[in-house]
Amino acid sequence: MITIHDNLFFLHGKDMSYIMKKDEAGYLYHLYYGKRLGQREYQIPVNYLRGFSAADINDKTVRDTPNNDVGWLPKDEQGKSLDEAPQEYPSYGRFDLRTPAIEIEYGDGNRITDLRYDSHEIISGKPELPGLPAAYGKENEAQTLRITLKDMVAKITVILSYTVYEQHNNICRNVRIQNQGKEAVILRRALSVNIDFAGGDRDVISFPGSWARERHTNRQRIHHGIQEFSCARGASGHQMNPFIIVCDTASNEDYGNCYGFSLVYSGNHSAIIEKDQYDITRAQMGIHPNTFAWELKPDDWFQTPECILAFSSQGLNSLSQSYHDFFREHFLHGYWSKRDRPILLNSWEASYFDYNEETLLTLAEKSKALGIEMLVMDDGWFGKRDDDHSSLGDWYANKKKLPGGLSRLAAKVNDLGLGFGLWMEPEMVSPDSELYRTHPDWAVQVPGRTPAITRWQYVLDLSRTEIQDYIIDAVSEVLSVPGISYLKWDMNRHMTDMPDSGYNHRYILGLYRVLEQLTRRFPKVLFESCSGGGGRMDPGILYYMPQTWISDNSDAIERLYIQEGTSYAYPLPCMTAHVSAVPNHQTGRITPLSIRGHVAQFGMFGYELNPDDLPESEKIEIVQQIETAKRLRTLMRSGDFYRIASPYAGNDCAWQVVSKDKRETVLLFARILSVPNPNVTTVKLKGLLPGENYHESGSQRIYGGDELMYMGIHIETGAQDYFSILKHLIVN
Ligand code: GLA
């Protein structure tokens, strides 16, 4: 997988290669990233001294430059210019005047760093990253290359780490930086990855959004200058997911070179694209540099978060599948990562804060009768909480609502044959709470200022070990109540009043420590993350909590956009999707129960409504939906996901999941608005066995695999808005 030839470093994955080269002066160049290449002597596609680009006068590897304007410089003073060459990890201030990947401020105020190759090593497997979530890989599955670069003047050591996997087209990259000097320095920028793509027109796809509108796909041409896709709100955020794709402008779902960048991080992040004067596209990702500064004392190390890259030469859908497989096989871990999840009913949209033991038990009974497997008690069970104005931090049962406490309720729900789970928001404190009255200094704040309020709550200072320990203890006490097997971990505000530029990173490290300890202590509890829906849907969080409530928007039509956008990086087992009541609470839209069920099947399925509010006919339909969900859940969790028709492109959406052995598939077709006198609608399926016959569940129809893929399946759309069908086909 990793080989080194003279000055060339070759990384090979299943179908891809990544090549670097160091020159005589020790500079590390990026030569190639793409479809698998053979091992040859490749040249650095550079580099003459160009006008207005600086060079190292000590570097004697001069080349003639027929077309440039440096004739006035004596030949032996011409050097190479890094300014036009694809770099591996560019630093600030000398020979490359584009956006750097690393920037360090020294005691005298200068920020110049000049990194040269020092050494390298190859390690079997994938090392862990201290304090940070990261992918894993056994010795026979993965290899890691570490290249050490040094600045001999500033005494800075940088270790670039690359892990490749025999069976995958992913590369995991991270960077470690050490100060070996005698004085403290300040890291101003320490990105996890930099790739310089030579020549060519490319697009960038990002995933911006807002509360209730998360991860909408946004594709734009990469133009000269800088484009940035970032979030500096203290969390990965609804506003911009830490994931981008750089792709050929001609690429589509099935065609073209595509490169994914997924940052394993839950704090401030940034993806920066710079197309330079020679049409090189520089793509970078890491901790948001503008909100970051980190003091490195002599001998101290700084470890960047990991960035998981993916490459596909066959378009966007296969890029997504490459991420889905990689996350499932080398990232998600723990008891639930490869298990079917319980079908749950969450009390939030059923009754918001207004419940008590009796109403919850009625809800549990009704749920059980429909086939639901778990009741989740959402916000409102603790302190004196009846609305969002109080009690975060007071994690003991409200005796008015739950007179027998958590233990009696959990036992009674369990006695009905249901699992029991609950909601907490452990990182927060309400000013109106016992916790805040006892520890007003525990809120993140700057001395002399009252912290800004959001949803009547402050953020607890997770950079402090004593506060991390308090959270670990408080959550442990709740989870130690017998019968609790699920926790929805929420985070309902962004961060303000951060005391310094290193704060957000310290907070995130504190959060990861808390989550590491709790998930180890309660390995069988199913943790679901949430942040006002999908405000913290990132790999850093998914490492600890295998599923996320990806949006507070439960409207089936809005979910088409949100789930499709989310699917570019994240597999279906990471997204929870619930059927809710109509008119929908976020949009006011009235959709049929059928489309709400069909869309929710393409996620970890559940409900967010009170069955008592439904007519009998809908309860019968729900029983059928749940039977379908139980039949499909292993397939949905483990199969290959295909985007066949996109709601972003028009009125129709078609998604498909195919089992790994290709013998089972499920298709969703949805038409958003009714089309009068419609054209014949045909959907061509993907990824099947052409020579096999597929039987449609619940019907006598048999289709050939070739027929389904090449001729397509004819869809009889009804004269109705929000039409949908779900087809389940099996070879037997
Ligand atoms: C957030 C979540 C919701 C719900 C509420 C409770 O908004 O996204 O699902 O849990 O908090 O306050």
XYZ file of C-alpha atoms and ligand atoms in Angstrom, residues 348 353 378-379 423 455 488 490 492 530 532-533 549 552, ligand 1:
26
model
C -41.224 15.734 21.882
C -42.954 19.700 27.942
C -37.764 14.063 25.705
C -37.138 17.425 27.382
C -33.235 13.359 26.824
C -32.753 29.798 24.673
C -30.567 11.693 23.416
C -28.732 17.602 22.982
C -29.204 23.792 21.982
C -28.711 16.242 18.627
C -31.438 21.646 17.696
C -31.729 18.748 15.234
C -31.329 13.463 15.011
C -35.876 19.232 13.970
C -33.991 20.415 20.525
C -34.138 19.082 19.825
C -35.562 18.619 19.847
C -36.040 18.534 21.261
C -35.841 19.871 21.959
C -36.163 19.766 23.435
O -34.563 21.428 19.820
O -33.654 19.168 18.521
O -35.697 17.372 19.198
O -35.338 17.517 21.923
O -34.517 20.326 21.838
O -35.995 20.980 24.066
